[in-house]
Amino acid sequence: MALSGLPAKTGLLLGLCVLWLCCASTAGEASCKLKAKFNLNGYKNVEKKKVVIGGMFAVHNRLISSDSNTSSVPVSSGCEWFNFRTFRWTQTMLFAINEINERNDLLPNTDLGYVIYDSCFTISKAVEGTLTYLTGQDEAVPNYRCGNGAPLAALVGAGGCDLSIATARILGLYYFPQVSYSSSCSVLESRFQYPTFLRTIPSDEHQSVAMAQLVLRFGWTWVGTIASDDDYGKYGIKRFKEVVEEAGVCISFSEVLPKFTSPESIQRIVRTVTESTAKIVVVFSSDVDLSPLIGELVRNNVTNRTWIASESWVTSALVASQPDIHSVLGGTLGFAIQRAEIPGLQEHLLKIDPYQDALTEEFWETAFNCTLSYSKALRNTRSLRASREAGNGTGSQASVRGTPDGLCSGKEKLQSLSSTYSDVSQLRLTYNVYKAVYAVAYALHNLEYCMPGKGPFQGGSCANISNFEPWQLMYYLKNLRFNVPHTGEEIFFNDGEVTGFYEILNWQRNSDGSVKYSHIGFYNSTAPAGEKLTIDNTSIIWNNDVLQTPRSVCSERCQPGTRMGIRQGEPVCCFDCIPCADGEISNTTDARGCIQCEEDYWSNANRDACVAKTIEFLDFGEALGITLIAIAVFGALLTVVVVVVFLMYLNTPLVQVNDPLLSFTLLLGLVITFLCSIVFLGEPRPWSCMTSQVALAVGFAIVLSSLMGKSALLMLRARAVKAAKAAAKAAKEAAAASEQSPDTTVIAPAPPPKNDIDPIKPSQQRIMMIICTLIQAVACTVWLILLPPHPVKNTAAQNIKIILECDPGNIIFICSVFGYDVLLALIAFMFAFVARKLEDHFSEGKCVTFGMLVFFIVWISFVPAYLSTRGKFMVAVQIFAILASSFGLLMCIFLPKCYVLLVKPERNKEEMMITRPKLRDSKTTGASASSASLSTEANGNGTTISTVSVDD
């Protein structure tokens, strides 16, 4: 029953009691009469007793079903399903009271009596017993104490949490002490609602936290929970969930055991346990409520689960004695309250008189499966005989005149039974009952031996042991401190509570196949944080007799390098492990997110650490760098060789044909371009970035402006040759016309005067080259002053590398500088292209044209290659383009000249350098012929000047 229903039910019962007719006076004596009868079983001994202690135990497990629509006097239902364990607790209270009465040091002048009722594990019976106990008669009269017997001291009980809550609400109205031995639910901690409730069992607040710490200790993050449908189960599992969920543990399923056996509900819970992937199941329940579920689990062979048991069933024989239990519950871990040995208890249990009272008779008959009633045994025998005769059965028949079948003799030996009742190996709740009785006794002892004038009450007064009020005893209970006999344990109540100390037990198998409760650790709520839970992992034997700790997770833990990706609509413990992206890491297990590496760092292969990025540049010492240096040096040396050859043949016509100084500046520019490519290698520095770019721009400016000067002269010569050819063609046509008209006198045109076809002088060529080079030099100077090239770390091109490269500083400047070189190249190419058909034995115009074509092809190919590469290979492509274009110009322009100078010196003559038009073969007739002759004159500087003359 839920807590919310308790006030209503209790109020209903009290309301019914108000209807009872009570206190009718007759002959000066008060008498009380009840409209209904309570059916209570138990023990009672109040005659000639000084003080009476009450007790409440669930000797039976449930009420007998009855028809509520009755025409007779209503009597409350009886009880069934006798419980040997709780009957032992009842006998323990009797044993403790007898032991106290026999002592001389504790209440020596006070003989304790007792009134003990069976609560039948139901609230209604607990309330009936409480009202009857308060009234002092077998018929309960609310608010009245009928009779003048011994004063009532306290109630020991009433068993389960629901029962204690119901009784505590009633007893609290009268400030009547209640000392519980098994009601551990945390709701009873409220002194506002339950002002007189005390207990010798720790609150479930400690047990729930201890269970949670156990789950966290073994790293289980995916667990199922089962709780009984009462305050014990609900509040216990609720607190457990709060602690574990705060620590990141998820609940796979949460089931509630029905208070009354329901096969459908039990089967549904078994299916839930079977279908769940959780390997850990936490159970907060009493053994009575759990027993049907365990039986169903055994029948369905539900194994491979580890069960976490609450103290209420961890050592219960009702659960542990079920057949084949070890296959299901083997390896169970559970929390048990403190265990103790009580000398003399077993002897007391074994020597009880079966005819003492109704409860003992029922125990005896249930234990030995017989009856103590002769008439009942006789009826059973006659019934059996009749059934055999009706069925034509054969076999021995019991004589009616002899001893009937199934009759107990009353002399059976309890020692021969292997039952929970006589098992004193696990006295835990039994020990709590023992402590509760002694707590009341010591409080009464302190009350009886109060020193007048030094008492705790008004004016230093003391209470009278023969006539005290419940609230006076409550004072002594709250301030009690004593040592339990035989064990020496110190007991005191901290606002009604005791410290939370639990043994941790592991269900292991005995040699005979029975359950062995092995001690593997303990939990102490008073220990410092981090030291409360102590477990010896090596001594644990898990389910199926394995030593390896089971795993219970919805998803495996995410290792470093991954992050947790929550699955939509599922608990947070169910997730996917997603690898961190490039450049991100996670260095912890079950990381919620990945960490971005700093700019100069990158994630390693496992993505669990940031490592420094590889710094990349084209180094001098690597193979590619050495190869490029060798090629550049070779090109520069080859250029120097050409310079030497030209110096050796400086005065020859071939060298002098087109301004040798421009040839030397051209070679100088090529040397610069070859050598500046080396500066591109190595780690970029501010000086190297500026030097490489500027040297390249200026070097090519020298080369291209020199070529432009040479090509300009060649172009003018080509135009002169073209003009000469046109004049020759006109003369030829005039001569032909005169031959066809003999009568006509044709006056031949006068030969044109000799024309100087080299209008640009060498000095003009040199000025042109110097001006074009200076323009580039000035532009580069402005570039270096305003926004010079500088080294940068390129982290965007490649994720795992830092590319050290030169930043041009400003895209406008670099485009302007190298665009100017492209302009010079285009002008030089156009000049050379015009002069490509200029005929002489050297064909310099063709060489320059072809060289410029190589230059353009190289740089046009360079652009896509440069854009498609990264890092040091980009620098290599740039150097290769510089070297290829330089080699192309060197080979195309100077190789033919060197070939003539060194291999064909006979062609190095002045007449071979004469520029002449290419004339077609023509027929000459009779008296007239046209001829063209080329003559050369040397100007004052020794430069050959070509002239064209046409003769008749």
Coordinates of C-alpha atoms in Angstrom, one line a residue, residues 287-796:
D287 CA 11.7 -12.2 1.0
V288 CA 7.9 -12.8 1.0
D289 CA 7.2 -10.6 -1.9
L290 CA 10.3 -11.7 -3.9
S291 CA 9.8 -15.5 -3.4
P292 CA 7.2 -15.9 -6.3
L293 CA 9.4 -14.1 -8.7
I294 CA 12.5 -16.2 -7.8
G295 CA 10.5 -19.3 -8.4
E296 CA 9.4 -18.1 -11.9
L297 CA 13.0 -17.1 -12.7
V298 CA 14.2 -20.6 -11.8
R299 CA 11.5 -22.2 -14.0
N300 CA 12.6 -20.0 -16.9
N301 CA 16.3 -20.7 -16.2
V302 CA 17.1 -17.0 -16.2
T303 CA 20.9 -17.0 -15.7
N304 CA 23.8 -14.8 -16.4
R305 CA 22.5 -12.0 -14.2
T306 CA 24.1 -10.6 -11.0
W307 CA 21.6 -9.7 -8.4
I308 CA 22.1 -6.9 -5.8
A309 CA 20.1 -7.8 -2.7
S310 CA 18.7 -5.6 0.1
E311 CA 19.1 -6.7 3.7
S312 CA 15.5 -7.9 3.8
W313 CA 16.2 -11.0 1.7
V314 CA 19.9 -11.4 1.3
T315 CA 20.1 -14.1 4.0
S316 CA 16.5 -15.3 3.8
A317 CA 16.0 -19.0 3.8
L318 CA 12.7 -18.6 2.1
V319 CA 14.6 -17.5 -1.0
A320 CA 17.9 -19.4 -0.6
S321 CA 16.2 -22.8 0.1
Q322 CA 14.4 -22.9 -3.3
P323 CA 15.5 -25.7 -5.6
D324 CA 18.1 -24.9 -8.3
I325 CA 18.5 -21.5 -6.8
H326 CA 22.2 -21.3 -7.4
S327 CA 21.8 -21.3 -11.2
V328 CA 19.8 -18.0 -10.9
L329 CA 21.1 -16.3 -7.8
G330 CA 24.6 -17.6 -7.6
G331 CA 27.1 -14.7 -7.2
T332 CA 24.5 -12.4 -5.7
L333 CA 25.9 -9.5 -3.8
G334 CA 23.9 -8.2 -0.9
F335 CA 23.9 -5.9 2.2
A336 CA 23.2 -7.5 5.5
I337 CA 22.8 -5.9 8.9
Q338 CA 25.2 -6.8 11.7
R339 CA 25.3 -10.5 12.7
A340 CA 25.7 -11.8 16.2
E341 CA 25.6 -14.9 18.3
I342 CA 23.0 -15.1 21.1
P343 CA 24.0 -17.7 23.7
G344 CA 21.1 -19.8 24.9
L345 CA 18.8 -18.8 22.1
Q346 CA 18.9 -22.1 20.2
E347 CA 18.2 -24.1 23.4
H348 CA 15.2 -21.9 24.0
L349 CA 14.0 -22.4 20.4
L350 CA 14.3 -26.2 20.7
K351 CA 12.6 -26.7 24.0
I352 CA 9.3 -24.9 23.4
D353 CA 6.1 -26.5 24.5
P354 CA 3.8 -27.4 21.5
Y355 CA 0.7 -27.0 23.7
Q356 CA 1.6 -23.6 25.1
D357 CA -0.7 -21.6 22.8
A358 CA -2.4 -21.5 19.4
L359 CA 0.6 -20.1 17.6
T360 CA 3.0 -22.7 18.9
E361 CA 0.6 -25.4 18.1
E362 CA 0.3 -24.2 14.5
F363 CA 4.1 -24.0 14.3
W364 CA 4.5 -27.6 15.5
E365 CA 1.8 -28.9 13.2
T366 CA 3.3 -27.0 10.2
A367 CA 6.9 -28.1 11.0
F368 CA 6.1 -31.8 11.4
N369 CA 3.1 -31.9 9.0
C370 CA 0.8 -33.4 11.6
T371 CA -1.9 -32.2 14.0
L372 CA -2.0 -32.0 17.7
S373 CA -5.8 -32.4 17.8
Y374 CA -6.9 -36.0 18.2
S375 CA -10.4 -35.3 16.9
K376 CA -9.0 -33.6 13.8
A377 CA -6.6 -36.5 13.2
L378 CA -9.5 -38.9 13.6
R379 CA -11.6 -37.0 11.1
N380 CA -8.8 -36.9 8.6
T381 CA -8.3 -40.7 9.0
R382 CA -12.0 -41.5 8.4
S383 CA -12.0 -39.2 5.4
L384 CA -9.0 -40.9 4.0
R385 CA -10.5 -44.4 4.6
A386 CA -13.8 -43.3 2.9
S387 CA -12.0 -42.0 -0.2
R388 CA -10.0 -45.2 -0.5
E389 CA -13.1 -47.4 -0.2
A390 CA -14.9 -45.2 -2.8
G391 CA -12.0 -45.6 -5.1
N392 CA -11.6 -49.4 -4.5
G393 CA -8.2 -48.6 -3.2
T394 CA -6.1 -51.4 -1.8
G395 CA -3.5 -51.1 0.9
S396 CA -3.2 -50.8 4.6
Q397 CA -6.0 -49.0 6.4
A398 CA -5.5 -47.2 9.7
S399 CA -7.5 -48.5 12.6
V400 CA -10.0 -46.0 13.9
R401 CA -9.7 -47.4 17.3
G402 CA -5.9 -47.1 17.3
T403 CA -3.7 -43.9 16.8
P404 CA -5.1 -41.9 13.9
D405 CA -2.8 -41.1 11.0
G406 CA -1.2 -37.6 11.1
L407 CA -1.5 -37.2 14.9
C408 CA 1.4 -35.4 16.5
S409 CA 2.7 -36.8 19.7
G410 CA 4.1 -33.5 21.0
K411 CA 7.4 -35.3 21.6
E412 CA 8.9 -34.8 18.1
K413 CA 12.4 -33.5 18.1
L414 CA 13.0 -30.1 16.6
Q415 CA 16.7 -30.9 16.3
S416 CA 15.8 -33.4 13.5
L417 CA 14.4 -30.6 11.4
S418 CA 16.5 -28.5 9.0
S419 CA 14.4 -25.4 9.1
T420 CA 14.8 -21.7 9.2
Y421 CA 13.3 -21.6 12.7
S422 CA 16.2 -23.5 14.4
D423 CA 19.0 -22.0 12.1
V424 CA 20.9 -19.6 14.3
S425 CA 23.9 -19.2 11.9
Q426 CA 22.6 -15.9 10.5
L427 CA 21.1 -14.0 13.4
R428 CA 20.7 -10.5 12.0
L429 CA 17.1 -9.3 12.3
T430 CA 16.9 -11.7 15.2
Y431 CA 19.7 -9.8 16.8
N432 CA 17.8 -6.6 16.1
V433 CA 14.8 -7.9 18.0
Y434 CA 17.1 -8.8 20.9
K435 CA 18.6 -5.3 20.9
A436 CA 15.1 -3.7 20.7
V437 CA 13.9 -5.6 23.8
Y438 CA 17.1 -4.7 25.7
A439 CA 16.8 -1.0 24.7
V440 CA 13.3 -0.9 26.3
A441 CA 14.6 -2.7 29.3
Y442 CA 17.6 -0.4 29.8
A443 CA 15.3 2.7 29.4
L444 CA 13.0 1.2 32.1
H445 CA 16.0 0.5 34.3
N446 CA 17.1 4.2 34.0
L447 CA 13.6 5.3 34.7
E448 CA 13.3 3.1 37.8
Y449 CA 16.6 4.1 39.3
C450 CA 16.2 7.8 38.8
M451 CA 17.5 9.8 41.7
P452 CA 14.7 12.0 43.2
G453 CA 15.6 15.6 42.9
K454 CA 18.0 14.9 40.0
G455 CA 15.4 13.6 37.6
P456 CA 14.9 14.9 34.1
F457 CA 11.3 16.1 34.6
Q458 CA 9.9 19.3 36.2
G459 CA 11.4 20.1 39.5
G460 CA 14.0 17.3 39.1
S461 CA 11.3 14.8 39.6
C462 CA 11.4 11.2 38.5
A463 CA 8.8 8.8 37.0
N464 CA 7.2 5.9 38.9
I465 CA 8.0 2.6 37.4
S466 CA 4.6 1.3 38.4
N467 CA 2.7 4.2 37.0
F468 CA 4.5 6.2 34.3
E469 CA 3.4 8.0 31.2
P470 CA 4.6 6.9 27.7
W471 CA 6.3 10.2 27.1
Q472 CA 8.4 9.8 30.2
L473 CA 9.8 6.5 28.9
M474 CA 10.3 8.1 25.5
Y475 CA 12.7 10.6 27.1
Y476 CA 14.9 7.8 28.5
L477 CA 14.9 5.9 25.2
K478 CA 16.0 9.0 23.2
N479 CA 18.9 9.5 25.6
L480 CA 19.8 5.9 26.0
R481 CA 23.3 4.5 25.6
F482 CA 24.1 0.9 26.6
N483 CA 26.2 -2.1 25.6
V484 CA 24.3 -5.2 24.2
P485 CA 24.9 -8.3 26.3
H486 CA 27.2 -11.0 24.9
T487 CA 28.3 -8.8 21.9
G488 CA 29.4 -5.6 23.6
E489 CA 28.0 -3.5 20.8
E490 CA 27.2 0.1 22.0
I491 CA 23.7 1.2 21.2
F492 CA 22.5 4.8 21.2
F493 CA 19.8 6.6 19.2
N494 CA 20.7 9.6 17.2
D495 CA 17.2 11.2 16.9
G496 CA 15.8 7.7 16.8
E497 CA 18.3 6.3 14.3
V498 CA 21.4 4.1 14.6
T499 CA 24.5 4.2 12.5
G500 CA 24.5 2.6 9.1
F501 CA 26.8 -0.5 9.2
Y502 CA 26.4 -3.3 6.7
E503 CA 28.2 -6.5 5.9
I504 CA 28.6 -7.2 2.2
L505 CA 27.8 -10.8 1.4
N506 CA 28.4 -13.0 -1.7
W507 CA 26.3 -16.0 -2.5
Q508 CA 28.6 -18.9 -3.1
R509 CA 28.1 -22.6 -3.2
N510 CA 28.7 -24.9 -0.3
S511 CA 30.1 -28.4 -0.9
D512 CA 26.6 -29.8 -0.4
G513 CA 25.1 -27.4 -3.0
S514 CA 23.5 -25.1 -0.5
V515 CA 24.0 -21.3 -0.4
K516 CA 27.0 -20.0 1.5
Y517 CA 27.0 -16.4 2.6
S518 CA 30.6 -15.3 2.2
H519 CA 31.8 -12.0 3.8
I520 CA 33.6 -9.9 1.2
G521 CA 33.5 -6.4 2.7
F522 CA 31.5 -3.9 4.6
Y523 CA 29.9 -0.4 4.5
N524 CA 30.3 2.1 7.3
S525 CA 28.3 5.3 7.0
T526 CA 30.4 7.0 9.7
A527 CA 33.7 6.4 7.9
P528 CA 35.4 9.3 6.0
A529 CA 34.3 9.9 2.4
G530 CA 36.0 7.5 0.0
E531 CA 36.5 4.9 2.8
K532 CA 32.9 4.0 3.5
L533 CA 32.8 1.0 1.2
T534 CA 35.5 -1.7 1.6
I535 CA 35.4 -4.8 -0.7
D536 CA 37.8 -7.6 -1.3
N537 CA 37.3 -8.2 -5.1
T538 CA 39.5 -11.3 -5.1
S539 CA 37.1 -13.3 -2.9
I540 CA 34.0 -12.7 -5.0
I541 CA 32.6 -15.6 -7.1
W542 CA 30.2 -14.3 -9.7
N543 CA 27.3 -15.9 -11.4
N544 CA 28.1 -19.3 -13.0
D545 CA 31.1 -19.6 -10.7
V546 CA 33.3 -17.2 -12.6
L547 CA 35.9 -14.9 -11.1
Q548 CA 35.8 -12.2 -13.7
T549 CA 33.7 -9.1 -12.8
P550 CA 30.7 -9.0 -15.1
R551 CA 30.1 -6.0 -17.4
S552 CA 26.8 -4.2 -17.6
V553 CA 26.7 -1.4 -20.0
C554 CA 24.3 -0.3 -22.6
S555 CA 27.2 0.8 -24.9
E556 CA 30.8 0.0 -24.5
R557 CA 33.0 2.8 -23.2
C558 CA 34.3 5.3 -25.7
Q559 CA 38.0 5.2 -25.8
P560 CA 40.2 8.2 -26.2
G561 CA 40.0 9.5 -29.7
T562 CA 36.3 9.2 -29.8
R563 CA 33.3 11.0 -28.4
M564 CA 29.9 10.0 -27.2
G565 CA 27.1 10.4 -29.6
I566 CA 23.8 10.2 -27.8
R567 CA 21.2 8.0 -29.5
Q568 CA 17.9 9.8 -30.0
G569 CA 15.2 8.7 -27.7
E570 CA 17.4 6.4 -25.6
P571 CA 19.0 6.9 -22.1
V572 CA 22.3 8.8 -22.0
C573 CA 24.1 5.5 -21.3
C574 CA 23.2 4.3 -24.7
F575 CA 25.4 6.0 -27.2
D576 CA 27.6 5.6 -30.2
C577 CA 31.3 6.2 -30.2
I578 CA 32.1 8.7 -32.9
P579 CA 35.7 9.3 -33.9
C580 CA 37.0 12.8 -33.5
A581 CA 37.4 14.9 -36.6
D582 CA 40.8 15.7 -38.0
G583 CA 42.5 18.2 -35.8
E584 CA 40.4 17.3 -32.8
I585 CA 41.2 14.9 -29.9
S586 CA 39.7 13.4 -26.8
N587 CA 42.2 12.2 -24.2
T588 CA 39.7 10.7 -21.7
T589 CA 37.3 7.8 -21.7
D590 CA 33.7 8.5 -22.5
A591 CA 34.5 12.1 -23.6
R592 CA 31.3 14.1 -24.2
G593 CA 33.1 16.2 -26.9
C594 CA 36.3 16.5 -28.8
I595 CA 38.9 19.2 -28.2
Q596 CA 40.2 21.4 -31.0
C597 CA 44.0 21.3 -31.3
E598 CA 45.9 24.6 -31.3
E599 CA 46.9 26.1 -34.6
D600 CA 50.4 24.7 -34.7
Y601 CA 49.3 21.2 -33.6
W602 CA 47.3 18.4 -35.2
S603 CA 45.7 15.2 -33.9
N604 CA 47.7 12.0 -34.1
A605 CA 46.6 8.9 -35.8
N606 CA 44.6 7.7 -32.7
R607 CA 43.2 11.2 -32.2
D608 CA 44.0 11.1 -28.5
A609 CA 46.8 13.7 -28.4
C610 CA 47.8 16.9 -30.2
V611 CA 51.2 16.6 -31.8
A612 CA 53.2 19.4 -33.4
K613 CA 52.6 19.7 -37.1
T614 CA 55.4 18.8 -39.4
I615 CA 57.2 21.9 -40.6
E616 CA 57.8 21.6 -44.3
F617 CA 60.0 23.5 -46.6
L618 CA 62.4 22.6 -49.5
D619 CA 65.7 22.1 -47.7
F620 CA 69.1 22.4 -49.2
G621 CA 70.1 19.0 -47.9
E622 CA 67.4 16.8 -49.2
A623 CA 67.7 15.0 -52.5
L624 CA 65.3 17.3 -54.4
G625 CA 67.1 20.4 -53.1
I626 CA 70.5 19.1 -54.0
T627 CA 69.3 18.2 -57.5
L628 CA 67.9 21.6 -58.1
I629 CA 71.0 23.3 -56.7
A630 CA 73.2 21.2 -59.0
I631 CA 71.1 22.1 -62.0
A632 CA 71.1 25.8 -61.1
V633 CA 74.8 25.9 -60.6
F634 CA 75.3 23.9 -63.8
G635 CA 73.2 26.5 -65.7
A636 CA 75.1 29.4 -64.2
L637 CA 78.4 27.8 -65.0
L638 CA 77.3 27.0 -68.5
T639 CA 76.3 30.7 -68.9
V640 CA 79.7 31.7 -67.7
V641 CA 81.3 29.4 -70.2
V642 CA 79.3 31.1 -72.9
V643 CA 80.5 34.4 -71.6
V644 CA 84.1 33.2 -71.8
V645 CA 83.6 31.9 -75.3
F646 CA 82.2 35.2 -76.4
L647 CA 85.0 37.1 -74.8
M648 CA 87.5 34.8 -76.7
Y649 CA 85.8 35.6 -80.0
L650 CA 84.8 39.2 -79.1
N651 CA 86.1 40.8 -82.3
T652 CA 84.7 38.2 -84.7
P653 CA 81.8 39.2 -86.9
L654 CA 79.5 36.7 -85.3
V655 CA 79.9 38.3 -81.9
Q656 CA 79.8 41.8 -83.2
V657 CA 76.8 41.3 -85.5
N658 CA 74.2 42.6 -83.0
D659 CA 75.7 44.6 -80.1
P660 CA 77.9 42.3 -78.0
L661 CA 77.2 44.3 -74.9
L662 CA 73.5 43.3 -75.0
S663 CA 74.7 39.7 -75.4
F664 CA 76.7 40.1 -72.2
T665 CA 73.8 41.7 -70.3
L666 CA 71.6 39.0 -71.5
L667 CA 74.0 36.4 -70.2
L668 CA 74.3 38.3 -66.9
G669 CA 70.6 38.2 -66.5
L670 CA 70.6 34.5 -67.1
V671 CA 73.3 34.0 -64.5
I672 CA 71.1 36.0 -62.0
T673 CA 68.0 33.9 -62.8
F674 CA 70.0 30.6 -62.5
L675 CA 71.4 31.6 -59.1
C676 CA 68.3 33.2 -57.7
S677 CA 66.5 29.9 -57.9
I678 CA 68.9 28.6 -55.2
V679 CA 67.6 31.3 -52.8
F680 CA 64.1 29.8 -53.0
L681 CA 65.5 26.8 -51.1
G682 CA 65.9 26.5 -47.4
E683 CA 63.8 27.8 -44.6
P684 CA 62.2 31.0 -45.6
R685 CA 63.7 34.1 -44.0
P686 CA 62.8 37.7 -44.5
W687 CA 66.0 38.4 -46.5
S688 CA 65.6 35.2 -48.6
C689 CA 62.0 36.0 -49.4
M690 CA 62.9 39.5 -50.6
T691 CA 66.0 38.4 -52.4
S692 CA 64.5 35.5 -54.3
Q693 CA 61.5 37.5 -55.6
V694 CA 63.3 40.7 -56.4
A695 CA 66.3 38.9 -58.0
L696 CA 64.0 36.8 -60.1
A697 CA 62.0 39.9 -61.3
V698 CA 65.1 42.0 -62.0
G699 CA 67.0 39.1 -63.6
F700 CA 64.2 38.4 -66.0
A701 CA 63.9 42.1 -66.6
I702 CA 67.6 42.3 -67.7
V703 CA 67.2 39.2 -69.9
L704 CA 64.0 40.3 -71.6
S705 CA 65.0 44.0 -72.0
S706 CA 68.3 42.8 -73.6
L707 CA 66.3 40.5 -75.9
M708 CA 63.9 43.3 -76.7
G709 CA 66.9 45.6 -77.7
K710 CA 68.3 42.9 -80.0
S711 CA 64.9 42.0 -81.4
A712 CA 64.1 45.6 -82.2
L713 CA 67.2 45.8 -84.5
L714 CA 66.4 42.5 -86.1
M715 CA 62.9 43.7 -86.7
L716 CA 64.1 46.9 -88.4
R717 CA 66.5 44.9 -90.6
A718 CA 63.7 42.6 -91.6
R719 CA 61.6 45.6 -92.6
A720 CA 64.5 47.0 -94.6
V721 CA 65.0 43.7 -96.4
K722 CA 61.3 43.6 -97.2
A723 CA 61.4 47.1 -98.6
A724 CA 64.4 46.1 -100.8
K725 CA 62.6 43.1 -102.1
A726 CA 59.6 45.2 -103.0
A727 CA 61.9 47.7 -104.9
A728 CA 63.6 44.9 -106.7
K729 CA 60.3 43.4 -107.7
A730 CA 59.2 46.8 -109.1
A731 CA 62.4 47.2 -111.1
K732 CA 62.0 43.8 -112.6
E733 CA 58.4 44.5 -113.7
A734 CA 59.5 47.8 -115.3
A735 CA 62.3 46.1 -117.3
A736 CA 59.9 43.5 -118.5
A737 CA 57.5 46.1 -119.7
S738 CA 60.2 48.0 -121.7
E739 CA 61.2 44.8 -123.5
Q740 CA 57.6 44.2 -124.7
S741 CA 57.4 47.8 -126.2
P742 CA 60.5 48.3 -128.4
D743 CA 59.1 51.4 -130.0
T744 CA 58.7 53.0 -126.7
T745 CA 61.6 54.5 -125.1
V746 CA 61.6 53.5 -121.5
I747 CA 63.6 55.4 -119.2
A748 CA 65.0 53.1 -116.4
P749 CA 64.5 54.5 -113.0
A750 CA 67.5 55.8 -111.3
P751 CA 68.9 53.5 -108.7
P752 CA 67.8 54.5 -105.3
P753 CA 70.4 55.9 -103.0
K754 CA 72.1 53.6 -100.5
N755 CA 69.8 53.3 -97.4
D756 CA 71.1 52.7 -93.9
I757 CA 68.7 50.0 -92.6
D758 CA 70.0 50.1 -89.0
P759 CA 68.3 53.3 -87.7
I760 CA 68.9 52.3 -84.1
K761 CA 72.4 52.5 -83.0
P762 CA 73.9 50.2 -80.3
S763 CA 73.8 53.1 -77.8
Q764 CA 70.1 53.4 -78.4
Q765 CA 69.6 49.7 -77.8
R766 CA 71.6 49.9 -74.6
I767 CA 69.6 52.9 -73.4
M768 CA 66.4 50.9 -74.1
M769 CA 67.6 48.0 -72.1
I770 CA 68.8 50.2 -69.2
I771 CA 65.5 52.1 -69.0
C772 CA 63.4 48.9 -69.1
T773 CA 65.5 47.4 -66.4
L774 CA 65.5 50.6 -64.2
I775 CA 61.7 50.6 -64.4
Q776 CA 61.6 47.1 -62.9
A777 CA 64.3 48.0 -60.3
V778 CA 62.2 51.0 -59.2
A779 CA 59.1 49.0 -58.9
C780 CA 60.8 46.3 -56.9
T781 CA 62.3 49.0 -54.6
V782 CA 58.9 50.4 -53.9
W783 CA 57.6 46.9 -53.3
L784 CA 60.4 46.2 -50.8
I785 CA 59.8 49.5 -49.0
L786 CA 56.0 49.4 -48.7
L787 CA 55.0 45.7 -48.5
P788 CA 58.0 43.5 -48.8
P789 CA 57.7 39.7 -49.1
H790 CA 58.0 37.9 -45.7
P791 CA 58.0 34.3 -44.4
V792 CA 54.6 32.9 -43.1
K793 CA 53.3 29.6 -41.7
N794 CA 50.7 28.2 -44.0
T795 CA 48.5 26.0 -41.9
A796 CA 45.5 26.0 -44.2

